[in-house]
Coordinates of C-alpha atoms in Angstrom, one line a residue:
Chain C
M158 CA 57.4 69.6 -57.1
A159 CA 56.2 71.7 -53.8
A160 CA 52.8 70.2 -53.8
N161 CA 54.1 67.0 -55.0
R162 CA 56.5 67.0 -52.0
R163 CA 53.1 68.7 -49.8
R164 CA 51.6 65.4 -50.8
I165 CA 54.6 63.2 -49.9
Q166 CA 54.8 65.1 -46.1
E167 CA 51.0 64.4 -46.0
R168 CA 50.9 61.2 -47.0
F169 CA 54.1 60.4 -44.3
Q170 CA 51.5 62.3 -41.8
L171 CA 48.8 60.3 -42.5
I172 CA 50.6 57.0 -42.8
G173 CA 53.5 57.1 -39.6
G174 CA 49.9 58.6 -37.5
S175 CA 48.2 55.4 -38.0
V176 CA 51.0 53.0 -37.6
L177 CA 51.6 54.1 -34.2
T178 CA 47.6 54.8 -33.6
A179 CA 47.4 51.1 -34.6
L180 CA 50.3 50.2 -32.5
V181 CA 48.8 51.4 -29.6
V182 CA 45.3 50.5 -30.5
L183 CA 46.8 46.5 -31.2
L184 CA 48.6 47.0 -27.1
C185 CA 45.4 47.5 -25.9
L186 CA 43.6 44.6 -27.1
L187 CA 46.2 42.7 -26.8
S188 CA 46.2 43.4 -22.9
F189 CA 42.7 41.1 -23.4
V190 CA 43.8 37.9 -24.5
W191 CA 47.5 38.0 -23.4
V192 CA 50.3 39.4 -21.4
P193 CA 53.5 38.2 -20.3
H194 CA 53.0 38.1 -16.4
D195 CA 50.5 39.4 -14.4
P196 CA 50.9 43.7 -14.2
N197 CA 50.4 43.6 -10.9
A198 CA 52.0 40.2 -9.4
M199 CA 54.7 41.7 -6.9
Q200 CA 57.6 39.9 -6.3
L201 CA 60.3 41.1 -4.0
S202 CA 63.1 38.6 -5.6
M203 CA 62.4 40.1 -8.8
R204 CA 63.3 43.7 -8.4
F205 CA 65.5 46.7 -11.1
I206 CA 65.8 43.8 -12.7
G207 CA 67.2 45.9 -16.3
P208 CA 65.9 45.1 -19.2
G209 CA 68.1 42.2 -21.5
E210 CA 69.0 41.2 -18.2
N211 CA 66.3 38.0 -18.4
P212 CA 64.4 36.7 -21.0
Q213 CA 61.5 36.5 -18.9
F214 CA 61.6 40.1 -18.1
I215 CA 62.1 41.9 -21.9
L216 CA 61.6 45.6 -20.3
G217 CA 62.9 44.9 -17.2
T218 CA 61.2 45.1 -13.9
D219 CA 59.9 47.7 -11.5
Y220 CA 60.4 48.7 -7.4
F221 CA 58.4 46.0 -6.5
G222 CA 60.0 43.0 -8.8
R223 CA 56.3 44.0 -11.7
D224 CA 57.0 43.1 -15.2
I225 CA 57.2 45.8 -17.1
L226 CA 56.6 45.0 -20.4
S227 CA 53.1 44.1 -19.2
R228 CA 52.7 46.9 -17.3
I229 CA 52.8 48.7 -20.5
I230 CA 50.0 46.6 -22.2
Y231 CA 48.3 47.0 -19.4
G232 CA 48.5 50.7 -19.4
S233 CA 47.4 51.1 -22.7
R234 CA 44.2 49.9 -22.0
S235 CA 43.1 51.8 -19.0
I236 CA 44.7 55.2 -20.7
L237 CA 42.8 55.0 -23.9
L238 CA 39.6 54.1 -22.2
V239 CA 40.0 57.2 -20.1
C240 CA 40.9 59.4 -23.4
V241 CA 38.4 58.2 -25.8
L242 CA 35.5 58.1 -23.5
A243 CA 36.5 61.8 -22.4
V244 CA 37.1 63.1 -25.5
T245 CA 33.8 61.4 -26.6
A246 CA 31.9 63.2 -23.3
G247 CA 33.5 66.3 -24.5
S248 CA 32.8 66.6 -27.9
V249 CA 29.0 66.0 -27.4
I250 CA 28.5 67.8 -25.3
G251 CA 30.5 70.4 -27.0
S252 CA 29.3 70.1 -30.4
L253 CA 26.3 70.4 -29.2
L254 CA 26.3 73.2 -26.5
G255 CA 28.1 75.0 -30.2
A256 CA 25.3 74.2 -32.3
I257 CA 22.5 75.6 -30.2
A258 CA 25.0 78.7 -29.5
G259 CA 25.0 78.8 -33.3
I260 CA 21.8 78.1 -34.3
V261 CA 20.0 80.3 -31.6
K262 CA 23.1 82.7 -33.3
K263 CA 21.4 86.1 -31.2
G264 CA 20.0 86.1 -27.8
P265 CA 21.3 85.9 -23.6
I266 CA 21.4 82.0 -24.7
S267 CA 24.3 81.9 -27.1
G268 CA 25.9 84.7 -25.1
L269 CA 25.7 83.1 -22.3
I270 CA 27.1 79.8 -23.8
M271 CA 29.9 81.6 -25.7
R272 CA 31.4 83.3 -23.3
S273 CA 30.7 80.2 -20.9
I274 CA 33.8 78.7 -23.6
D275 CA 35.6 81.7 -23.5
G276 CA 36.0 81.0 -19.6
L277 CA 36.7 78.0 -19.4
M278 CA 39.5 78.6 -21.8
A279 CA 40.9 81.1 -19.9
F280 CA 41.8 78.8 -17.3
P281 CA 45.7 77.1 -17.6
G282 CA 45.2 73.8 -19.1
I283 CA 46.2 71.6 -15.9
L284 CA 45.1 74.0 -13.5
L285 CA 41.5 73.3 -14.8
A286 CA 41.8 69.6 -14.8
M287 CA 43.5 69.5 -11.4
M288 CA 40.1 71.8 -10.6
M289 CA 37.7 69.2 -12.1
V290 CA 40.0 66.2 -9.9
A291 CA 39.4 68.3 -6.9
A292 CA 35.8 68.3 -7.0
V293 CA 35.0 64.7 -8.3
G294 CA 37.9 63.3 -6.6
K295 CA 40.9 61.6 -7.9
G296 CA 41.1 58.3 -9.9
R297 CA 39.5 57.3 -13.1
E298 CA 36.5 59.4 -13.1
G299 CA 38.1 62.4 -11.7
A300 CA 40.2 62.3 -15.0
I301 CA 37.8 61.2 -17.3
V302 CA 35.4 64.6 -16.1
A303 CA 38.0 66.9 -15.6
I304 CA 39.8 65.6 -19.1
S305 CA 36.0 65.9 -20.7
V306 CA 35.3 69.8 -19.4
F307 CA 39.0 70.4 -21.0
M308 CA 37.7 69.4 -24.7
I309 CA 34.5 71.0 -24.2
P310 CA 36.0 74.3 -25.5
P311 CA 37.3 73.6 -28.7
F312 CA 34.4 71.6 -30.0
A313 CA 32.3 74.2 -29.2
R314 CA 33.7 76.9 -30.9
L315 CA 34.5 74.5 -33.9
V316 CA 31.1 73.5 -34.5
Y317 CA 29.5 77.4 -33.4
S318 CA 32.3 79.4 -36.3
L319 CA 31.3 76.5 -38.5
I320 CA 27.7 76.9 -38.2
L321 CA 27.5 80.7 -38.4
D322 CA 30.0 80.6 -41.7
S323 CA 28.1 78.5 -43.4
E324 CA 24.7 80.4 -42.9
N325 CA 24.6 82.5 -46.2
S326 CA 25.3 79.4 -48.1
L327 CA 22.9 78.8 -50.5
F328 CA 22.1 75.0 -49.4
I329 CA 21.1 76.1 -45.7
K330 CA 18.8 79.6 -46.4
A331 CA 17.1 76.9 -49.6
A332 CA 16.2 74.8 -46.2
R333 CA 15.4 77.3 -44.5
S334 CA 13.0 78.4 -46.7
Y335 CA 11.3 75.3 -46.7
N336 CA 10.5 76.1 -42.6
I337 CA 12.5 72.8 -41.6
S338 CA 12.8 72.6 -37.4
K339 CA 15.8 73.3 -36.2
T340 CA 16.8 70.2 -35.1
R341 CA 16.0 68.4 -38.7
L342 CA 18.4 71.6 -40.0
L343 CA 20.6 70.7 -37.7
R344 CA 21.1 66.9 -39.0
K345 CA 20.7 66.2 -42.4
H346 CA 22.1 69.6 -43.2
Y347 CA 24.4 70.5 -40.2
L348 CA 26.0 67.3 -39.2
P349 CA 27.1 66.7 -42.7
L350 CA 28.8 69.0 -43.2
L351 CA 30.5 69.2 -39.8
L352 CA 30.9 66.1 -39.5
P353 CA 35.1 65.7 -41.7
R354 CA 35.5 68.3 -39.1
L355 CA 34.8 66.7 -36.0
I356 CA 36.2 63.5 -36.3
T357 CA 39.2 65.0 -37.3
L358 CA 39.8 67.6 -33.9
F359 CA 38.6 64.1 -32.3
T360 CA 41.5 62.4 -33.1
A361 CA 43.7 65.7 -32.4
C362 CA 42.3 65.9 -29.1
I363 CA 43.0 62.2 -27.9
G364 CA 46.6 63.0 -28.3
S365 CA 45.8 66.2 -26.2
A366 CA 44.0 64.0 -23.7
I367 CA 46.7 61.4 -23.5
M368 CA 49.2 64.2 -22.3
I369 CA 46.7 65.2 -19.8
E370 CA 46.2 61.8 -17.9
T371 CA 49.5 61.3 -17.5
S372 CA 50.1 64.2 -16.3
L373 CA 48.1 63.8 -13.7
S374 CA 48.5 60.1 -13.5
F375 CA 52.1 61.6 -13.0
L376 CA 51.4 64.1 -10.1
G377 CA 49.4 61.7 -8.7
L378 CA 46.0 62.7 -9.0
G379 CA 45.0 60.6 -12.0
I380 CA 44.5 56.5 -12.1
Q381 CA 45.8 55.2 -8.3
P382 CA 48.3 52.5 -7.6
P383 CA 48.5 49.8 -7.6
N384 CA 46.6 49.9 -11.7
A385 CA 48.8 50.0 -14.1
S386 CA 49.1 53.3 -16.3
W387 CA 51.6 54.7 -17.8
G388 CA 51.9 58.4 -16.1
L389 CA 52.2 56.2 -13.1
M390 CA 54.8 53.8 -13.9
L391 CA 56.5 57.7 -14.4
N392 CA 55.4 58.2 -11.0
E393 CA 56.5 55.4 -9.2
A394 CA 59.7 55.7 -11.2
R395 CA 60.6 59.2 -9.9
Q396 CA 62.2 57.7 -6.1
H397 CA 64.3 55.4 -8.1
F398 CA 65.6 56.8 -11.6
L399 CA 68.8 58.0 -10.9
Q400 CA 70.0 55.0 -10.0
F401 CA 67.9 52.7 -12.6
P402 CA 67.0 55.7 -15.2
Y403 CA 65.8 52.4 -17.5
L404 CA 62.3 52.7 -15.0
A405 CA 62.2 55.4 -17.0
M406 CA 62.5 54.9 -20.4
A407 CA 59.4 52.5 -21.2
P408 CA 56.7 54.3 -20.5
G409 CA 58.1 58.0 -21.4
I410 CA 58.8 56.9 -24.9
A411 CA 54.8 54.7 -25.2
I412 CA 53.8 58.5 -23.9
A413 CA 55.6 59.7 -26.4
L414 CA 54.5 58.1 -28.9
S415 CA 51.1 57.4 -28.7
V416 CA 50.5 61.4 -28.4
L417 CA 52.7 61.7 -31.6
G418 CA 50.7 59.0 -33.3
F419 CA 47.1 61.0 -32.2
N420 CA 48.6 64.4 -33.1
L421 CA 50.5 62.9 -36.7
L422 CA 46.9 61.7 -37.5
G423 CA 45.3 64.4 -37.1
D424 CA 47.0 66.6 -39.0
G425 CA 47.3 64.6 -41.4
L426 CA 43.8 64.5 -41.6
N427 CA 43.9 67.7 -41.7
D428 CA 45.8 68.4 -44.3
A429 CA 43.9 66.4 -46.6
L430 CA 41.0 67.7 -46.0
S431 CA 41.6 71.7 -46.2
R432 CA 43.2 70.1 -50.2
R433 CA 39.7 68.6 -51.2
R434 CA 38.1 71.6 -49.9
S435 CA 40.3 74.1 -51.9
Chain Q
M177 CA 40.7 103.4 -30.1
F178 CA 39.0 104.0 -26.7
G179 CA 36.2 101.9 -28.3
Y180 CA 38.1 99.5 -29.0
I181 CA 39.9 99.4 -25.7
Y182 CA 36.6 99.6 -23.6
K183 CA 35.4 96.9 -25.9
R184 CA 38.2 94.6 -25.1
T185 CA 38.2 95.3 -21.8
S186 CA 34.4 95.0 -20.7
H187 CA 34.3 91.5 -22.5
A188 CA 38.3 90.7 -20.4
I189 CA 35.3 91.3 -17.2
E190 CA 32.6 89.3 -18.6
V191 CA 34.7 86.6 -19.1
L192 CA 36.8 87.2 -15.3
L193 CA 33.2 87.1 -13.5
I194 CA 32.0 84.0 -15.5
V195 CA 35.6 82.1 -14.4
S196 CA 34.7 83.1 -10.7
I197 CA 31.6 81.7 -10.8
I198 CA 32.2 78.4 -12.2
T199 CA 35.6 77.9 -9.9
F200 CA 33.2 78.6 -7.2
A201 CA 30.6 76.5 -8.5
V202 CA 32.8 73.6 -9.1
L203 CA 34.4 73.5 -5.7
Q204 CA 31.6 73.9 -4.1
W205 CA 30.5 70.6 -5.3
I206 CA 33.8 69.1 -2.8
P207 CA 32.9 66.3 -0.9
G208 CA 33.1 66.9 3.0
D209 CA 32.8 70.0 4.9
A210 CA 35.8 72.3 4.6
A211 CA 35.5 73.4 9.0
Q212 CA 35.3 69.3 9.1
L213 CA 38.6 68.5 6.8
I214 CA 40.5 71.6 9.2
L215 CA 39.1 70.1 12.9
G216 CA 39.6 66.9 11.5
A217 CA 37.3 63.3 11.6
E218 CA 37.1 62.8 15.9
A219 CA 36.1 66.9 16.6
T220 CA 32.5 67.0 17.9
P221 CA 29.9 68.1 15.8
E222 CA 29.6 71.0 18.1
K223 CA 32.9 72.6 17.2
V224 CA 32.3 72.1 13.5
A225 CA 29.8 73.9 13.7
A226 CA 31.3 77.0 15.9
L227 CA 34.0 76.9 13.2
R228 CA 31.2 77.0 10.1
T229 CA 29.4 79.9 11.9
A230 CA 33.4 81.8 12.1
M231 CA 34.1 81.0 8.5
G232 CA 31.1 82.0 7.7
L233 CA 30.0 79.0 5.4
D234 CA 26.4 78.7 7.0
R235 CA 25.8 81.6 5.2
P236 CA 23.8 81.2 1.3
W237 CA 26.1 80.1 -1.2
Y238 CA 25.3 83.4 -3.1
I239 CA 26.2 85.5 -0.1
Q240 CA 29.3 83.2 0.4
Y241 CA 30.0 84.1 -3.6
W242 CA 29.4 87.7 -3.6
D243 CA 31.6 88.0 -0.4
W244 CA 34.4 86.3 -2.2
L245 CA 34.0 88.6 -4.5
K246 CA 34.2 91.5 -3.8
G247 CA 37.4 90.4 -1.7
L248 CA 39.1 88.8 -5.5
F249 CA 39.1 92.3 -6.2
Q250 CA 41.0 93.9 -3.3
L251 CA 43.5 91.5 -3.9
D252 CA 42.6 89.2 -1.0
L253 CA 42.0 85.7 -2.0
G254 CA 41.5 84.5 1.3
R255 CA 43.4 82.3 4.0
S256 CA 44.9 79.0 3.1
Y257 CA 44.4 76.8 6.4
L258 CA 47.3 74.3 5.6
F259 CA 49.6 77.1 5.6
G260 CA 47.5 79.1 8.8
Q261 CA 48.4 82.1 6.4
E262 CA 47.2 84.6 3.5
V263 CA 47.2 82.9 0.6
V264 CA 48.4 86.3 -1.0
T265 CA 51.5 86.0 1.1
L266 CA 52.0 82.4 0.0
I267 CA 52.0 83.3 -3.8
Q268 CA 54.1 86.4 -3.0
Q269 CA 56.6 84.0 -2.0
R270 CA 56.6 81.6 -4.6
L271 CA 56.1 84.1 -7.8
P272 CA 59.7 84.9 -8.2
V273 CA 60.3 81.4 -8.8
T274 CA 57.2 80.3 -11.6
M275 CA 57.8 83.6 -13.3
S276 CA 61.5 83.1 -13.7
L277 CA 60.7 79.8 -15.2
A278 CA 57.8 81.3 -17.4
A279 CA 60.5 84.5 -18.8
F280 CA 62.9 81.7 -19.4
S281 CA 61.4 79.3 -21.7
M282 CA 59.4 82.1 -23.4
I283 CA 62.1 83.6 -24.2
L284 CA 64.4 80.1 -25.4
A285 CA 60.8 79.4 -26.5
S286 CA 60.0 82.6 -28.9
V287 CA 63.8 83.1 -30.0
T288 CA 64.1 79.2 -31.2
A289 CA 60.7 79.7 -33.3
I290 CA 61.2 83.0 -34.7
I291 CA 64.3 81.7 -36.3
L292 CA 63.1 78.3 -37.1
G293 CA 59.4 79.6 -37.9
S294 CA 60.4 82.3 -40.3
M295 CA 63.4 79.5 -41.8
A296 CA 60.6 77.6 -42.8
A297 CA 58.5 79.6 -44.2
I298 CA 61.0 81.2 -46.8
K299 CA 62.6 77.6 -47.2
K300 CA 58.9 76.5 -48.2
N301 CA 58.2 72.8 -48.8
T302 CA 62.6 72.2 -48.7
T303 CA 64.3 69.9 -46.3
V304 CA 64.7 72.8 -43.6
D305 CA 61.0 73.4 -43.5
Y306 CA 60.3 69.8 -43.4
I307 CA 63.0 68.7 -40.3
S308 CA 61.9 72.0 -38.2
T309 CA 58.3 71.4 -38.5
S310 CA 58.8 67.5 -38.2
L311 CA 61.3 68.5 -35.0
M312 CA 58.3 70.0 -33.3
Q313 CA 55.9 68.0 -34.0
L314 CA 58.1 65.4 -32.6
G315 CA 58.8 68.1 -29.0
S316 CA 55.2 69.0 -27.9
S317 CA 54.7 65.2 -28.4
V318 CA 57.6 64.6 -25.5
P319 CA 55.3 65.0 -22.0
A320 CA 57.6 67.9 -20.3
F321 CA 57.7 65.5 -17.0
W322 CA 59.0 63.0 -19.2
L323 CA 62.4 65.4 -20.9
G324 CA 62.3 66.8 -17.4
M325 CA 63.7 63.3 -15.8
L326 CA 65.7 62.7 -19.0
F327 CA 67.3 65.2 -18.5
I328 CA 68.2 64.9 -15.2
V329 CA 70.1 61.7 -15.4
Y330 CA 71.4 62.7 -18.4
F331 CA 72.8 66.2 -18.3
G332 CA 72.7 66.4 -14.5
L333 CA 74.0 63.2 -13.5
E334 CA 76.2 62.1 -16.0
L335 CA 77.7 65.2 -17.1
K336 CA 77.6 66.9 -13.9
W337 CA 76.8 70.3 -16.4
F338 CA 74.0 71.5 -14.2
P339 CA 72.2 71.2 -10.7
V340 CA 69.9 67.4 -10.6
A341 CA 67.3 69.6 -8.8
G342 CA 66.8 72.9 -6.8
Y343 CA 66.3 77.0 -6.6
V344 CA 68.7 79.2 -5.8
S345 CA 67.7 83.0 -5.7
P346 CA 68.9 85.8 -7.4
D347 CA 70.1 87.2 -4.2
H348 CA 72.9 84.2 -4.0
G349 CA 74.1 85.7 -7.1
L350 CA 72.9 85.5 -10.4
G351 CA 75.1 82.1 -11.7
P352 CA 73.9 80.1 -9.3
Y353 CA 69.8 81.3 -10.4
L354 CA 70.7 80.9 -13.9
H355 CA 72.3 77.7 -13.3
S356 CA 69.2 76.0 -11.2
I357 CA 66.8 77.4 -13.6
A358 CA 68.3 76.7 -17.2
L359 CA 67.2 72.8 -16.7
P360 CA 63.7 73.5 -16.1
S361 CA 63.0 76.3 -18.5
I362 CA 65.3 74.1 -21.5
V363 CA 62.4 71.7 -20.8
L364 CA 59.1 73.9 -20.7
A365 CA 60.2 75.8 -23.9
I366 CA 60.7 72.5 -25.4
G367 CA 56.6 71.7 -25.1
E368 CA 55.9 75.4 -26.0
V369 CA 58.0 76.0 -29.0
G370 CA 55.9 73.7 -31.2
M371 CA 52.7 75.3 -31.0
L372 CA 54.2 79.4 -31.5
L373 CA 56.7 77.5 -34.9
R374 CA 53.5 77.3 -36.3
T375 CA 51.8 80.0 -35.9
V376 CA 55.1 82.1 -37.0
R377 CA 55.8 79.7 -40.0
T378 CA 52.1 80.7 -41.0
S379 CA 52.1 84.2 -40.3
M380 CA 55.2 84.5 -42.4
L381 CA 53.7 82.7 -45.2
D382 CA 50.9 85.0 -45.2
S383 CA 53.3 88.2 -45.3
L384 CA 55.7 86.6 -48.3
S385 CA 52.6 86.5 -50.6
Q386 CA 51.8 90.5 -49.9
D387 CA 52.0 92.5 -52.4
F388 CA 54.8 94.7 -50.8
M389 CA 57.0 91.6 -50.7
D390 CA 56.7 92.1 -54.9
M391 CA 57.4 95.9 -54.3
A392 CA 60.4 95.1 -52.0
K393 CA 61.9 92.6 -54.6
A394 CA 61.3 95.1 -57.7
K395 CA 63.1 97.7 -56.0
G396 CA 66.2 95.1 -55.8
L397 CA 66.4 94.9 -51.6
A398 CA 68.9 93.0 -49.7
S399 CA 67.4 89.6 -48.8
S400 CA 68.1 90.1 -46.0
T401 CA 66.6 93.5 -45.7
M402 CA 63.5 92.1 -47.4
Y403 CA 63.1 89.6 -45.1
L404 CA 64.1 90.8 -41.7
K405 CA 62.6 94.6 -42.4
Y406 CA 59.6 93.6 -44.2
A407 CA 58.3 90.0 -44.0
L408 CA 59.6 89.2 -40.4
R409 CA 57.9 92.7 -38.8
S410 CA 54.3 92.2 -40.5
A411 CA 54.9 88.8 -40.0
M412 CA 54.8 89.2 -36.1
I413 CA 51.6 90.3 -35.1
A414 CA 50.0 87.0 -34.6
P415 CA 52.7 85.3 -32.6
I416 CA 52.8 88.0 -30.3
N417 CA 49.2 87.3 -29.2
V418 CA 50.5 84.3 -29.4
M419 CA 53.0 84.4 -26.9
G420 CA 51.7 86.9 -24.4
L421 CA 49.2 84.0 -24.3
Q422 CA 51.2 81.3 -23.5
F423 CA 53.6 83.7 -20.6
A424 CA 50.4 83.7 -18.9
K425 CA 49.2 80.5 -19.4
M426 CA 52.6 79.2 -17.8
V427 CA 51.9 80.2 -15.1
G428 CA 50.0 78.4 -14.4
G429 CA 51.0 75.2 -16.2
T430 CA 54.5 75.0 -14.4
V431 CA 52.7 72.3 -11.9
V432 CA 54.6 69.3 -13.7
V433 CA 58.4 70.7 -14.1
E434 CA 58.2 72.4 -10.9
S435 CA 57.1 69.1 -9.9
V436 CA 60.2 67.1 -11.7
F437 CA 62.9 69.3 -10.4
G438 CA 61.9 70.1 -7.4
L439 CA 61.1 74.0 -6.8
P440 CA 59.5 75.5 -5.1
G441 CA 57.5 77.7 -6.9
V442 CA 52.9 78.6 -7.6
G443 CA 52.6 75.4 -9.4
R444 CA 54.2 73.3 -6.4
L445 CA 51.5 75.0 -4.0
V446 CA 48.8 74.0 -6.4
L447 CA 49.4 70.4 -5.7
V448 CA 49.9 70.5 -2.4
A449 CA 46.7 72.6 -2.4
V450 CA 44.8 69.8 -4.5
E451 CA 46.6 66.9 -2.4
Q452 CA 45.8 68.4 0.9
R453 CA 42.6 69.5 -0.3
D454 CA 43.1 73.0 1.0
I455 CA 39.8 74.4 -0.9
F456 CA 40.1 78.2 0.0
L457 CA 44.2 78.2 -0.9
F458 CA 43.4 76.1 -4.1
Q459 CA 40.4 78.5 -4.8
G460 CA 42.4 81.3 -4.1
L461 CA 45.1 80.3 -6.5
V462 CA 43.3 79.3 -9.4
M463 CA 41.1 82.4 -9.3
F464 CA 45.4 84.6 -9.4
I465 CA 46.3 82.3 -12.0
T466 CA 43.3 83.0 -14.0
M467 CA 43.0 86.9 -13.3
L468 CA 46.9 87.0 -14.6
V469 CA 46.3 85.2 -17.4
I470 CA 43.3 87.7 -18.5
L471 CA 45.0 90.5 -17.5
I472 CA 48.1 89.7 -20.0
S473 CA 46.0 88.5 -22.7
L474 CA 43.9 91.7 -22.8
L475 CA 47.4 93.9 -21.9
V476 CA 49.2 91.7 -24.8
D477 CA 46.0 92.3 -27.4
I478 CA 46.5 96.2 -27.0
A479 CA 50.1 96.6 -27.2
V480 CA 49.1 95.0 -30.3
M481 CA 47.0 97.7 -31.6
F482 CA 49.5 100.0 -31.0
I483 CA 52.2 98.2 -32.8
N484 CA 50.3 97.7 -35.6
P485 CA 50.3 100.1 -37.9
R486 CA 47.4 98.6 -40.0
I487 CA 45.1 98.2 -36.9
R488 CA 46.0 101.8 -35.5
I489 CA 45.7 104.0 -39.0
E490 CA 42.7 102.4 -39.2
M491 CA 41.5 103.6 -35.5
Q492 CA 42.5 106.8 -36.5
G493 CA 40.2 107.0 -40.0
E494 CA 37.3 106.2 -37.6

């Protein structure tokens, strides 16, 4: 009974996560095909139309008279672009570092890599991102670099610990006894072992990447105006949301649902994976 | 026992050195010259060169780094050119705000996580378990800045329960102080509680499956004694570690919430430093906060060693 319920929860997580994630991706694809209005077109005569007041603007308009729905649709594109690129870069660099440290194991290189990873993890989250933005500059590139640096440690640690854990398993010992090259060992023997775990981590990391990107944009350090981005929309809403609270609703819900989607999917995959292993 | 403390401390110092190298290297990379930024674009090259010499920016990077590092160990974090003050002084003025936020939200988050987390573990795979874990998943998906805005509109503007923004120092009375810090602390706590609840739940599940729980049951102990005195006590080790780390990281992680609620804390200072490109201020702030994180996690690890009887006895046996 309990196991059955566990399965139901897991399935709920997987389905809920997939649906929400698919929605974000669909929104992003939609932005290439159709948006109700030009997201950056200002119409000052159309300022502060509330949601539902005008059928032309379903979610209303902002301070500049820009259509909120169009900006939400466009915002999904910039957020997915930044987050997927950043997490991909971070996961590749992190996994490589972890693999090198795991394969070399002892010696100064491995120690240096893992200590640097410890060092990166000592920075409180947003501080590291802000530091990278300070170095690279505000804007899309800054956000990508900031998030990818942030994503290096979890991947490096995962790969490192998995390699150390499976070092004594028979198939690795057998492979080593053939004296195959280290790159081949990694590619043919470790990679199939690592891949499912890496994919799970990747999914979960997109969720936290969205959180960092929107925080940066909210602080005015991420994507710059007039571009549409959910965090930036909330930043722009700050001056007027006490009179017009609806300004903060759509972008906030969009962020929360997409973070939730990727987190649920990541958790669901993780549970399914660990159940299959045990 | 001392061996462990020594090993843990030297690891902390190593991490600190690496952090200082990363910080220094990344901020060296910033385009533009600090002296030029201070004097403005219309300054003559001679003036810029003179200031560079005065600030020591014309020296090789490794000497600059060494000087900076020596300063760090004497808690000399450098000088902000934006404020014209020592970074340490600036931090001192703002630290009470950030510390209050971090402390209150940590207390709120810990109490909630311990209660809900142990309930979820004791009633594993029941509705209680699912509801509390789902709520927490939702809580950690909602961005703090948005939640802050919603709370301001609802609790501040509609219900008028709390002030909309601003900070009142405890010098003006405890009531107004707590009142001003309550809403932002709750917002921060909601973001933090998810991770903590997971840790409590996992570690509680682990201790519930231990032999001593069967023993307690066989002795016929009341379930409250059984859960509080036996299970919870042994289950608290891992969560205490996480709490310490989360508290430390919150000191740097309050940027967003301080910005939403207009609180004059360290987080706001970090934001100003980045926006105004005050490199020395930013460098000092980053190092201060990271040193605090490393120090607190070191202290927590050592404290846990004393609390945890299993480790303590192992150590004595050595």
